PDB file of C-alpha atoms in Angstrom:
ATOM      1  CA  UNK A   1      18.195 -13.024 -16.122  1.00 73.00           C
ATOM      2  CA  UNK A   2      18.844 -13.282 -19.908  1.00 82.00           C
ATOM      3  CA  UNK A   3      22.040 -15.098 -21.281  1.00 84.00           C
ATOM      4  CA  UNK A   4      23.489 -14.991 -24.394  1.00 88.00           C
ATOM      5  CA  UNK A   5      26.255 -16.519 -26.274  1.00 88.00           C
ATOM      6  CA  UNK A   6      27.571 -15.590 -29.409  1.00 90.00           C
ATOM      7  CA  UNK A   7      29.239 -18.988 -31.546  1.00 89.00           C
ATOM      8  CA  UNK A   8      32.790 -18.081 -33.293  1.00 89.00           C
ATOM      9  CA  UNK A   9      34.054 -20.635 -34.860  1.00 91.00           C
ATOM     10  CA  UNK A  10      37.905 -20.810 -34.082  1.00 90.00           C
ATOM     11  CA  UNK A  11      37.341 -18.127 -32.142  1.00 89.00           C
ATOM     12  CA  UNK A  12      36.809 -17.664 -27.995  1.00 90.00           C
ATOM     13  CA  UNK A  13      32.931 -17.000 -28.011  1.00 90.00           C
ATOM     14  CA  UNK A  14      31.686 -13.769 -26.731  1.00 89.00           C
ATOM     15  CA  UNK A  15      28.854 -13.985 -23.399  1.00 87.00           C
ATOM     16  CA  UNK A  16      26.528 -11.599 -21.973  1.00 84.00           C
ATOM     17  CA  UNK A  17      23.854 -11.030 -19.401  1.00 82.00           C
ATOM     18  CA  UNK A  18      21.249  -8.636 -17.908  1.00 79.00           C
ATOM     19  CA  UNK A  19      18.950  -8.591 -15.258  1.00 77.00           C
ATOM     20  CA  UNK A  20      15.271  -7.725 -15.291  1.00 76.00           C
ATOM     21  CA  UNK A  21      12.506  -7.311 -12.996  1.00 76.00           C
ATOM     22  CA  UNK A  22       9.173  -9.041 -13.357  1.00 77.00           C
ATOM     23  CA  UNK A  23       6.830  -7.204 -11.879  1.00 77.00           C
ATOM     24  CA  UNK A  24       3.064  -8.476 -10.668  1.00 78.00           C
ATOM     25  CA  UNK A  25       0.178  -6.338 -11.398  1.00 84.00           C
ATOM     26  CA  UNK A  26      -1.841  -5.651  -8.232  1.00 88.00           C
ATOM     27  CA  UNK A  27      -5.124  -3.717  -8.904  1.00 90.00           C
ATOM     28  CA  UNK A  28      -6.249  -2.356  -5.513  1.00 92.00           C
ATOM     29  CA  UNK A  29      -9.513  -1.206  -7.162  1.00 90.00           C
ATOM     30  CA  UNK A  30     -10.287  -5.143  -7.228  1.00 90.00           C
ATOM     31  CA  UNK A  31      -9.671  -5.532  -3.324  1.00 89.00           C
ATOM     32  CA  UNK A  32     -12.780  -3.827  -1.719  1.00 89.00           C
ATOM     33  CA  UNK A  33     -10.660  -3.281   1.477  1.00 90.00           C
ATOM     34  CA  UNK A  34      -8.354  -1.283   0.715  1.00 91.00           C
ATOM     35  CA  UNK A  35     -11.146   1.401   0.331  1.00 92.00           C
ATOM     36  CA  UNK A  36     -11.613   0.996   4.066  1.00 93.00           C
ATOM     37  CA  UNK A  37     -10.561   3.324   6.388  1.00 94.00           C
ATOM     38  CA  UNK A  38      -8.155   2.143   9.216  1.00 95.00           C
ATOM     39  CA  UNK A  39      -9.449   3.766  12.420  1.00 95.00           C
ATOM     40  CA  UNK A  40      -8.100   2.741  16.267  1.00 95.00           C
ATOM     41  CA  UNK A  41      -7.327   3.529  19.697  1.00 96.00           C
ATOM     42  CA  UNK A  42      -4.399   3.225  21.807  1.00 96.00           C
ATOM     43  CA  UNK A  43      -3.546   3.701  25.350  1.00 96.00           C
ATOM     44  CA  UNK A  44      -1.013   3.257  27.371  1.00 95.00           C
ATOM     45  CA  UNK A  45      -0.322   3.667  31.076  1.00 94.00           C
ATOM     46  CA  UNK A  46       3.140   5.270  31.708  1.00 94.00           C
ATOM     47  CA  UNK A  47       5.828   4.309  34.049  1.00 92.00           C
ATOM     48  CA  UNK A  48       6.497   1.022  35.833  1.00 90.00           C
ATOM     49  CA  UNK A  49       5.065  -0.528  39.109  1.00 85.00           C
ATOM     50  CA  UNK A  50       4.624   1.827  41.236  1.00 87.00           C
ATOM     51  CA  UNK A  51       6.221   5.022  39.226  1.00 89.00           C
ATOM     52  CA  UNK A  52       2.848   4.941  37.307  1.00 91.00           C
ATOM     53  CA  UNK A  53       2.566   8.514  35.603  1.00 92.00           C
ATOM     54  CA  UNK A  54      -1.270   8.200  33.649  1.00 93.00           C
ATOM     55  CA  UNK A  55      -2.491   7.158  30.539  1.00 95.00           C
ATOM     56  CA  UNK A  56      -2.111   8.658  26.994  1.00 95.00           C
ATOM     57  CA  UNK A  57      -4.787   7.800  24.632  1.00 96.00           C
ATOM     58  CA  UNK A  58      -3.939   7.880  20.721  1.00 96.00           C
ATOM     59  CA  UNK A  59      -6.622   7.889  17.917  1.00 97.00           C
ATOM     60  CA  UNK A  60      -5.408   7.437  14.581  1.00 96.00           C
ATOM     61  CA  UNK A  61      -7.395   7.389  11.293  1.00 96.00           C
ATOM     62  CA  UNK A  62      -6.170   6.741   7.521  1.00 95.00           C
ATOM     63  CA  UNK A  63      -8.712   7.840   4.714  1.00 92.00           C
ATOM     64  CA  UNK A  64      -8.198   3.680   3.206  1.00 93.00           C
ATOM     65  CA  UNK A  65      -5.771   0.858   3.675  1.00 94.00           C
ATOM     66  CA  UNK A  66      -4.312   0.361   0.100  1.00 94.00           C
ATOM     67  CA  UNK A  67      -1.688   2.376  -1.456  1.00 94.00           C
ATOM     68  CA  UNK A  68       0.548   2.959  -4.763  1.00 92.00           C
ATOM     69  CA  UNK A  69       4.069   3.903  -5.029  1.00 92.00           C
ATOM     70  CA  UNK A  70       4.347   7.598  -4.848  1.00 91.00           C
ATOM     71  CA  UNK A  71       0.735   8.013  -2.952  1.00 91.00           C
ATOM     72  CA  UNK A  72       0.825   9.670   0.335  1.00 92.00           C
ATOM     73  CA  UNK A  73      -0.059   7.940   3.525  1.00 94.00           C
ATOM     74  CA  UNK A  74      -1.926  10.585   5.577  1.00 94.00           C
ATOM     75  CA  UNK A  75      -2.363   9.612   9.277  1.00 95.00           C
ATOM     76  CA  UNK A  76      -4.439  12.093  11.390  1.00 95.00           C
ATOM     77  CA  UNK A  77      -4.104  11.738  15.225  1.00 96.00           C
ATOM     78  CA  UNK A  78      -6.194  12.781  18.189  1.00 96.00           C
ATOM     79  CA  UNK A  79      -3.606  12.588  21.747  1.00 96.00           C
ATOM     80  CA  UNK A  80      -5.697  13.158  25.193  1.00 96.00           C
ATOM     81  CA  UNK A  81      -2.689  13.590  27.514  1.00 95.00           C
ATOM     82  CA  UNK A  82      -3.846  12.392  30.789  1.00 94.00           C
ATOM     83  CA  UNK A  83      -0.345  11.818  32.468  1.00 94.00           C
ATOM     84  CA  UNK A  84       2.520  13.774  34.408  1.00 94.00           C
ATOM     85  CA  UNK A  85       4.488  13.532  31.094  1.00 94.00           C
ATOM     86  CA  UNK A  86       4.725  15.562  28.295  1.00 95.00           C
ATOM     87  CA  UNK A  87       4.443  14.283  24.546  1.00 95.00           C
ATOM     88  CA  UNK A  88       6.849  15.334  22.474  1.00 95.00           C
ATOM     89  CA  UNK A  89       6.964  13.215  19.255  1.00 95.00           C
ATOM     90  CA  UNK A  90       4.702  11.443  16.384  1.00 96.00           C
ATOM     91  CA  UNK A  91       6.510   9.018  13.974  1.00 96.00           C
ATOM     92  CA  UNK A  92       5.352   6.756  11.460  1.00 96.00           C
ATOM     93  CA  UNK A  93       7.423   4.409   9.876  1.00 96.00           C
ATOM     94  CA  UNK A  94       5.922   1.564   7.078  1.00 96.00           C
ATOM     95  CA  UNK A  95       8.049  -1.592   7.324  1.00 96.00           C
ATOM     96  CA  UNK A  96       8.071  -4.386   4.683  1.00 94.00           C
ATOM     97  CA  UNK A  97       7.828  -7.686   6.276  1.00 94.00           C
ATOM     98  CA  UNK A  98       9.479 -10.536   3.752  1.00 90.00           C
ATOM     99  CA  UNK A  99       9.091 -13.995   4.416  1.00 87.00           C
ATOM    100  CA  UNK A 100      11.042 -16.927   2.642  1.00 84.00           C
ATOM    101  CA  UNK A 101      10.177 -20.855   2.795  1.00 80.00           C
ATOM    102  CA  UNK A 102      11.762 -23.703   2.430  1.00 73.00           C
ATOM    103  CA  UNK A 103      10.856 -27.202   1.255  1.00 68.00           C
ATOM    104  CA  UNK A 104      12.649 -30.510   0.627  1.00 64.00           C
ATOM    105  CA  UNK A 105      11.767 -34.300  -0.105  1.00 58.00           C
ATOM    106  CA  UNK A 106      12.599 -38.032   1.329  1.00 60.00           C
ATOM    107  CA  UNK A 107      12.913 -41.304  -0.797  1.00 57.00           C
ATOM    108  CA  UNK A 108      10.372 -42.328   0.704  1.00 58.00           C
ATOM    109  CA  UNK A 109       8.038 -39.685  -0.519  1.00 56.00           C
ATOM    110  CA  UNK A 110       6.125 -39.846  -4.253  1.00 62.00           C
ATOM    111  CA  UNK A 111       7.633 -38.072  -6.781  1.00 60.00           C
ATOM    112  CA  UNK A 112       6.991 -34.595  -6.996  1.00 55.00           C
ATOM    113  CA  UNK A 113       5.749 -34.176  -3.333  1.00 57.00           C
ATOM    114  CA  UNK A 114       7.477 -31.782  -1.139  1.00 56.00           C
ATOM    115  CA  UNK A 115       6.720 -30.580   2.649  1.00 59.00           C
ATOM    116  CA  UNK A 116       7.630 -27.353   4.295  1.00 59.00           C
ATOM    117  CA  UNK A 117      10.708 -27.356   6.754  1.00 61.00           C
ATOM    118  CA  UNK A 118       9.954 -26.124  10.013  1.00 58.00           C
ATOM    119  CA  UNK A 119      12.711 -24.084  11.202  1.00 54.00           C
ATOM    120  CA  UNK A 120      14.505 -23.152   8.156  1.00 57.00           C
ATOM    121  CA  UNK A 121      12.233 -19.732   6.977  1.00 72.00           C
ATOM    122  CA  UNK A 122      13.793 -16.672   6.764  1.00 79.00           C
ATOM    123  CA  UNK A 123      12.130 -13.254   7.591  1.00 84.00           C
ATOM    124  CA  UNK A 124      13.107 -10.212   6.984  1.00 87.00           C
ATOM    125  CA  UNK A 125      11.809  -6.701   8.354  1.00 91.00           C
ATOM    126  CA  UNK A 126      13.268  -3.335   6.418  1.00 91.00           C
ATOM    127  CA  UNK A 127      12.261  -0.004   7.307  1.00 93.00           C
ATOM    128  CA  UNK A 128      11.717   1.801   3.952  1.00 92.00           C
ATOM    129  CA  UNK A 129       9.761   4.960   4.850  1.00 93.00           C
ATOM    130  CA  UNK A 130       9.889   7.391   8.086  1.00 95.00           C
ATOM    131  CA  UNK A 131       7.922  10.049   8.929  1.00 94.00           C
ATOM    132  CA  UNK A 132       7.285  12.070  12.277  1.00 94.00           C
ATOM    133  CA  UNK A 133       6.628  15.653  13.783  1.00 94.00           C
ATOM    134  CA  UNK A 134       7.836  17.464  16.836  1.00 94.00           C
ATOM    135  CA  UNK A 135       4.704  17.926  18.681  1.00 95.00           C
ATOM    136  CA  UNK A 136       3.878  19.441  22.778  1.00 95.00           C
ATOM    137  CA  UNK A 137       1.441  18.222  24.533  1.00 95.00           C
ATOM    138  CA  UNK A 138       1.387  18.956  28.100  1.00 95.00           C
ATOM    139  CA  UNK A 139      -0.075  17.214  31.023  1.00 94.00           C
ATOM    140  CA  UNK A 140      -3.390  16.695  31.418  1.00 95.00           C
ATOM    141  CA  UNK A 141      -4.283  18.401  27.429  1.00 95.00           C
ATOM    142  CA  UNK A 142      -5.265  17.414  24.498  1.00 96.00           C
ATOM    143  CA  UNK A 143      -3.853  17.929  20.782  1.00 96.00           C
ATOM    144  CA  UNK A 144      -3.826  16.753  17.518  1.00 95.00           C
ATOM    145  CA  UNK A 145      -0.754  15.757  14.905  1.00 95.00           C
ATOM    146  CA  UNK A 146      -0.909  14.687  11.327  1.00 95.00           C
ATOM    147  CA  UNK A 147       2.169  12.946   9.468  1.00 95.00           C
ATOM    148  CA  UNK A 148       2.347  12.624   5.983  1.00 94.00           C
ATOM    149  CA  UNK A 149       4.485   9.111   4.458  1.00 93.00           C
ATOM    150  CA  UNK A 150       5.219   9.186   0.953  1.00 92.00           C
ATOM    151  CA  UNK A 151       5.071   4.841  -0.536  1.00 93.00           C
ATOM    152  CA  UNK A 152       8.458   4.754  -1.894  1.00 92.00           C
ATOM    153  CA  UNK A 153       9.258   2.352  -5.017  1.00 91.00           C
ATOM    154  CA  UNK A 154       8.587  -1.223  -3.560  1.00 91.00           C
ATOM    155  CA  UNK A 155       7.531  -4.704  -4.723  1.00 89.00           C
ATOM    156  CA  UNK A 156       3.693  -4.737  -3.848  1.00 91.00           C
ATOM    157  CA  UNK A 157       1.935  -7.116  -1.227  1.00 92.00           C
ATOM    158  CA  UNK A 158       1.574 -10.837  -2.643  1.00 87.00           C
ATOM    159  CA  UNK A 159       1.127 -14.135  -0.891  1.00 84.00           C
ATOM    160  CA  UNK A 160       0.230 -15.897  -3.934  1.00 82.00           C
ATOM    161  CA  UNK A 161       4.194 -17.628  -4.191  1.00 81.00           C
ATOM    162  CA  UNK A 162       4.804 -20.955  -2.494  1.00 79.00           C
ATOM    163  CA  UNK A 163       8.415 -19.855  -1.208  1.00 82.00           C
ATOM    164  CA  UNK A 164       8.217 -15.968  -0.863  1.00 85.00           C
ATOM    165  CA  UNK A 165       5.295 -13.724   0.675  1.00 88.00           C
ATOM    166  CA  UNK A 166       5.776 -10.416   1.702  1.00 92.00           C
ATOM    167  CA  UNK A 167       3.288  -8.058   3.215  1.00 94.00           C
ATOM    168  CA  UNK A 168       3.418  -3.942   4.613  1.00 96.00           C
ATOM    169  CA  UNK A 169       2.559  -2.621   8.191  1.00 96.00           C
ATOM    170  CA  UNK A 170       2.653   0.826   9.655  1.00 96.00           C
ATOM    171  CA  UNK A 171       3.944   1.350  13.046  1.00 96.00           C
ATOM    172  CA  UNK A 172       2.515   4.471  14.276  1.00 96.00           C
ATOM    173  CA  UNK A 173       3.887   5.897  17.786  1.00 96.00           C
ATOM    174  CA  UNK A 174       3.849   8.849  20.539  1.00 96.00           C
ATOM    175  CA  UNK A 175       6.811   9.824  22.369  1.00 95.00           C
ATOM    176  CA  UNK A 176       6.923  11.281  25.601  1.00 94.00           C
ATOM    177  CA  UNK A 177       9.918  12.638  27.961  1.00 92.00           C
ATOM    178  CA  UNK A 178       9.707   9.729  30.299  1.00 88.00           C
ATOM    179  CA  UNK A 179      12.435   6.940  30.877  1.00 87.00           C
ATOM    180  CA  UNK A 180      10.148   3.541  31.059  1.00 90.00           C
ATOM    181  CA  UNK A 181       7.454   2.350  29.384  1.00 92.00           C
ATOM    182  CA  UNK A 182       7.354   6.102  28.017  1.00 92.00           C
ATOM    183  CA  UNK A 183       5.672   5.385  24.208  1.00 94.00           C
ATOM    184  CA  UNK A 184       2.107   4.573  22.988  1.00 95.00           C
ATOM    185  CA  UNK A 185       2.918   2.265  20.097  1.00 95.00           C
ATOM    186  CA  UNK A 186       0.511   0.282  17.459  1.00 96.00           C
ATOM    187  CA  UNK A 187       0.910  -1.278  14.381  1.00 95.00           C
ATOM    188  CA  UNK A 188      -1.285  -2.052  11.652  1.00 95.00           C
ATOM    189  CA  UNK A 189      -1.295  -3.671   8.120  1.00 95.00           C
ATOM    190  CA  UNK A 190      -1.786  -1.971   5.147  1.00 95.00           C
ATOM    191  CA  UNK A 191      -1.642  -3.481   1.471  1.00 94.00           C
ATOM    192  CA  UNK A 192       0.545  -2.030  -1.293  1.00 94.00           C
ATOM    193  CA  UNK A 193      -0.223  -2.434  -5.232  1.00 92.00           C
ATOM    194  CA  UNK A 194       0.833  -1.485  -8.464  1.00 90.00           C
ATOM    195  CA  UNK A 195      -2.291   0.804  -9.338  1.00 89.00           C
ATOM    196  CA  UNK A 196      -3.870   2.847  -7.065  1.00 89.00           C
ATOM    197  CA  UNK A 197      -7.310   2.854  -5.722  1.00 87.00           C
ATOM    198  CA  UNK A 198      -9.619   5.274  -7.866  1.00 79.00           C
ATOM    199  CA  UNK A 199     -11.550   7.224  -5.539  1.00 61.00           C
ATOM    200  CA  UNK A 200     -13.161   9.308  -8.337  1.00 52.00           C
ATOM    201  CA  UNK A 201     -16.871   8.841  -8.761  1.00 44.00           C
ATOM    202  CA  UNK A 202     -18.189   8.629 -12.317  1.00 44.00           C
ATOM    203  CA  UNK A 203     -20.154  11.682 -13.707  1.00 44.00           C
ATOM    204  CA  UNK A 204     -23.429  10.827 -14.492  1.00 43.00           C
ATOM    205  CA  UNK A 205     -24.679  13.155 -17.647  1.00 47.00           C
ATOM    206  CA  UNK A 206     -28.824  13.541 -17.870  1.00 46.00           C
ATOM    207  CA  UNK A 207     -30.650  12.404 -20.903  1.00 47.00           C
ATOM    208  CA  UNK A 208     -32.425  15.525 -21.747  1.00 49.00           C
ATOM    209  CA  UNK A 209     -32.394  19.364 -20.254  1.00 53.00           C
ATOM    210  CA  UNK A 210     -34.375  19.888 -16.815  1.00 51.00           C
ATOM    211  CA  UNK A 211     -38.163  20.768 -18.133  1.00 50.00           C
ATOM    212  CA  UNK A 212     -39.142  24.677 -16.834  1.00 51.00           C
ATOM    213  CA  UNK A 213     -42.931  24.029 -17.364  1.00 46.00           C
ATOM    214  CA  UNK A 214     -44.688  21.749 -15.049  1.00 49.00           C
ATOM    215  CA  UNK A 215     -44.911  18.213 -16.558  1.00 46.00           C
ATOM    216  CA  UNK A 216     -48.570  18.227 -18.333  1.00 48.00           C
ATOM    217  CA  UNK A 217     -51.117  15.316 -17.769  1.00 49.00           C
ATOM    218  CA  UNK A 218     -49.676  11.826 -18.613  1.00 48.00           C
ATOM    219  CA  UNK A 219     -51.728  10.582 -21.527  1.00 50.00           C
ATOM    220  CA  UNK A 220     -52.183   6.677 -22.045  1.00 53.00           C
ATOM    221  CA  UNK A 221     -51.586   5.074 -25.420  1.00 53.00           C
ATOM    222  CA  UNK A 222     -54.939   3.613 -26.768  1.00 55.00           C
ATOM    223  CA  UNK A 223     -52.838   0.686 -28.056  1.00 53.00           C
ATOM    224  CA  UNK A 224     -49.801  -1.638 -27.063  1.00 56.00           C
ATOM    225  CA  UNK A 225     -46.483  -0.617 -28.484  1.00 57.00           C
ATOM    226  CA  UNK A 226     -45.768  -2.551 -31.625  1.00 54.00           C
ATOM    227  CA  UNK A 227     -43.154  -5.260 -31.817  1.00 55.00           C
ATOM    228  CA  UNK A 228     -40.604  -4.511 -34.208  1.00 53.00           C
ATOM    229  CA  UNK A 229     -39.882  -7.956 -35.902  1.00 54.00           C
ATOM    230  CA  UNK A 230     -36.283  -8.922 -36.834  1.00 54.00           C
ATOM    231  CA  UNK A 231     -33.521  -9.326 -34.383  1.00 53.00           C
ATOM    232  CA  UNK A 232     -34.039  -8.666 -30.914  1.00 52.00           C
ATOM    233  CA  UNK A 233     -31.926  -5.529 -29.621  1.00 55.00           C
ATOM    234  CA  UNK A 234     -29.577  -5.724 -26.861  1.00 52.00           C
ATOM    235  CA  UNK A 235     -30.315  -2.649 -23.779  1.00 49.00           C
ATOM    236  CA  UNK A 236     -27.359  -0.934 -24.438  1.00 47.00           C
ATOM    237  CA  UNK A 237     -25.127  -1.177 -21.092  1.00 45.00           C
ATOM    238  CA  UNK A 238     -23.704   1.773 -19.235  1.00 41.00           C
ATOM    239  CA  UNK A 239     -20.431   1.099 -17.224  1.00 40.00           C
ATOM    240  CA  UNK A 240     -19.071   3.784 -14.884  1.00 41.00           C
ATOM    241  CA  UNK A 241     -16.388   6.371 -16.372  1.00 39.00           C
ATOM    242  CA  UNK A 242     -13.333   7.073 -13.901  1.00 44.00           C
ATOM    243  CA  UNK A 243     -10.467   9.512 -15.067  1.00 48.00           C
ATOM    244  CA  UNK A 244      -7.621   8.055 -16.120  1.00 59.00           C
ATOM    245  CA  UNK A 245      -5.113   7.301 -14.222  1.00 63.00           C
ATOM    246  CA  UNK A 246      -1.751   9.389 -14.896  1.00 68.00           C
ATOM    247  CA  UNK A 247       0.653   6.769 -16.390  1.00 74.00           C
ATOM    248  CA  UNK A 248       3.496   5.661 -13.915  1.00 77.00           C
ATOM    249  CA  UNK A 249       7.264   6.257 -14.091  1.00 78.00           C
ATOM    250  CA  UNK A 250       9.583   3.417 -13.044  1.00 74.00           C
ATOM    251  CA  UNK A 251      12.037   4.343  -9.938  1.00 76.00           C
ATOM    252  CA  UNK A 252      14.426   2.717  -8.812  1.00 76.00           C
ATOM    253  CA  UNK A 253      13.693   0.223  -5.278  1.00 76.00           C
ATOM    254  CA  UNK A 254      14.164   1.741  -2.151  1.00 73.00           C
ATOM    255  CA  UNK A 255      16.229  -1.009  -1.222  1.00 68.00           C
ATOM    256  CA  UNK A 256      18.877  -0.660  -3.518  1.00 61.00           C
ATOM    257  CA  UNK A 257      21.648  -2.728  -4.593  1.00 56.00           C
ATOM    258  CA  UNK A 258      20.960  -4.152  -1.287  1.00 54.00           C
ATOM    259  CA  UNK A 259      17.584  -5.595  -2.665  1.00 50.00           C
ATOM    260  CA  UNK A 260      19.088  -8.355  -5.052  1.00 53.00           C
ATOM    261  CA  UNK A 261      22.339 -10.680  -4.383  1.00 51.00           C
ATOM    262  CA  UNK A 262      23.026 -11.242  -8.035  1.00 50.00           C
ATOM    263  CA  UNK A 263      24.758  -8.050  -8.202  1.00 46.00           C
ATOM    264  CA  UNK A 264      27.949 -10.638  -7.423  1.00 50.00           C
ATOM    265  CA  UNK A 265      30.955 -11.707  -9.772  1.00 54.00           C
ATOM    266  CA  UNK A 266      31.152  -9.891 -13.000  1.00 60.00           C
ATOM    267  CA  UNK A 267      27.609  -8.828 -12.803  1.00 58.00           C
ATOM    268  CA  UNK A 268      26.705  -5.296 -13.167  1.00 65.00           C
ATOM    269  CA  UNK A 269      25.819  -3.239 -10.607  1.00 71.00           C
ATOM    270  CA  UNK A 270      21.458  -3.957 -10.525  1.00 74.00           C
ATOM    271  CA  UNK A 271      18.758  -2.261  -9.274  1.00 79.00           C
ATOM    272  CA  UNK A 272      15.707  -3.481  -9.938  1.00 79.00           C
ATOM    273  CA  UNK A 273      12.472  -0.658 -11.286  1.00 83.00           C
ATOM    274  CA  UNK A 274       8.965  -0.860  -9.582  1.00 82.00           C
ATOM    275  CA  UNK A 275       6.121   1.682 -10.926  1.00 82.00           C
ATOM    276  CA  UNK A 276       5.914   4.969  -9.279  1.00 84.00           C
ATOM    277  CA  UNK A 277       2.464   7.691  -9.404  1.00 85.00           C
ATOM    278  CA  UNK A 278       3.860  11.197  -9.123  1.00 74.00           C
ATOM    279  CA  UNK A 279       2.052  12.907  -6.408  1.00 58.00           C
ATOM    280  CA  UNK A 280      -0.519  15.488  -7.465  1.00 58.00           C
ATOM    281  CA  UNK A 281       0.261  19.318  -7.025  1.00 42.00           C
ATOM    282  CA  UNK A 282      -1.915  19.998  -3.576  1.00 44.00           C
ATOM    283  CA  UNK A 283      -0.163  16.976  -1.753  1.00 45.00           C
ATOM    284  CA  UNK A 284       3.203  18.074  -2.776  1.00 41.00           C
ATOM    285  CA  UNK A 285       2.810  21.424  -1.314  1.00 43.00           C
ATOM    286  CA  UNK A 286       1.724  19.888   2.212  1.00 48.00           C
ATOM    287  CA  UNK A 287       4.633  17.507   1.860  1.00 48.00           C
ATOM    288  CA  UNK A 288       6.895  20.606   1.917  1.00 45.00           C
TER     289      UNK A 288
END
């Protein structure tokens, strides 16, 4: 928040202030994880006691485990339907865990030394993305389903703060027309940045045109090369090119006004801005 004040003398003074966000940068290019694919298995055993009605076994795989604002999570899934139930849903939903600390101090501590109060955190859970697909799957088949979850405008992972942390997971889930115990569910964490993991590989240009004559006998110098006195030169070094990245827009938070409590008083209505990659063409269409 910036405040100013305006001095008039014999005059009321005139006040103002606005609200900013301070974003972190998060480069998921210098995480080697979140290149990793996320790959598991689920199964679950339907019914209760003894109104057991077979297992369902979900496979789920995500081409990495980092993602941008705007990128789209793609989750593939392989269903072997091996109970008396049918399935008849996939959803996906990527919830943003928020955790909030709390210190304080005694007399009889040194100055400056705090301790963490047990009992007095604060955590938080939001929903801020849903996908899912009508599927069938009958008893005793297989199938396949594949959701596609778009990383709205959100503050990226950090645990870096003393007092605040917040991290992303991904519940992903099967439901079938049962009454209990009638979902396979699983959940697992996924990191979200401010610049998105290049998966580009650098083009590597030859030095000189392919040769269409066979390569002749290799002659040997008669003499060693002569040193060139004067300043010894540096190998030039090569560093991988990538593509440039697309330059981000800023969208407003998913959250909302519901994502800051200053909006309070006779402060304006605030939103706060995190960077957002537009999707490229292909992924768009498949969105729709």
């Amino acid at each position: 928040m910036i405040k100013v004040e305006l001095d008039r003398p014999w005059r009321f003074n005139k006040r103002d202030k606005k609200l900013f966000t301070v974003i972190p940068v998060f480069d998921l290019n210098a995480i080697p994880q979140t290149v990793e694919p996320i790959t598991g298995v689920k199964v679950n055993n339907l019914g209760v006691a003894l109104f057991k009605h077979g297992n369902v076994t979900m496979e789920y795989e995500i081409s990495k485990s980092g993602f941008a604002p705007g990128e789209m999570i793609v989750v593939s899934m392989k269903i072997n339907n091996e109970s008396t139930k049918a399935v008849t849903r996939a959803r996906v939903k990527l919830v943003e865990n928020s955790r909030y600390v709390a210190f304080r101090t005694w007399e009889s501590l040194p100055p400056g030394m705090f301790l963490e109060n047990r009992g007095d955190h604060q955590r938080l859970s939001r929903k801020i993305a849903i996908g899912e697909q009508k599927i069938f799957i009958d008893s005793y088949k297989t199938g396949k389903a594949q959701i596609y979850l778009q990383v709205p405008p959100t503050v990226p992972s950090f645990s870096t703060c003393p007092i605040v942390a917040v991290d992303y997971i991904l519940d992903i889930k099967l439901e079938t027309n049962g009454t209990l115990n009638r979902n396979v569910e699983t959940t697992h964490p996924i990191t979200v940045g401010t610049i998105p993991v290049s998966t580009s590989t650098p083009d590597i240009q030859p030095s000189a045109p392919p040769l269409d004559s066979p390569v002749g006998p290799t002659v040997e110098p008669s003499a060693p090369p002569i040193e060139k006195s004067g300043e010894p030169q540096e190998t030039p070094r090569v560093y991988p090119i990538y593509p440039p990245l697309p330059p981000p827009s800023y969208e407003e938070s998913v959250n909302g006004v519901d994502g800051t409590s200053l909006d309070v008083g006779d402060m304006e209505r605030y939103v706060p801005c995190y960077p957002f990659y537009a999707l490229p063409p292909e992924i768009s269409k498949r969105k729709d």
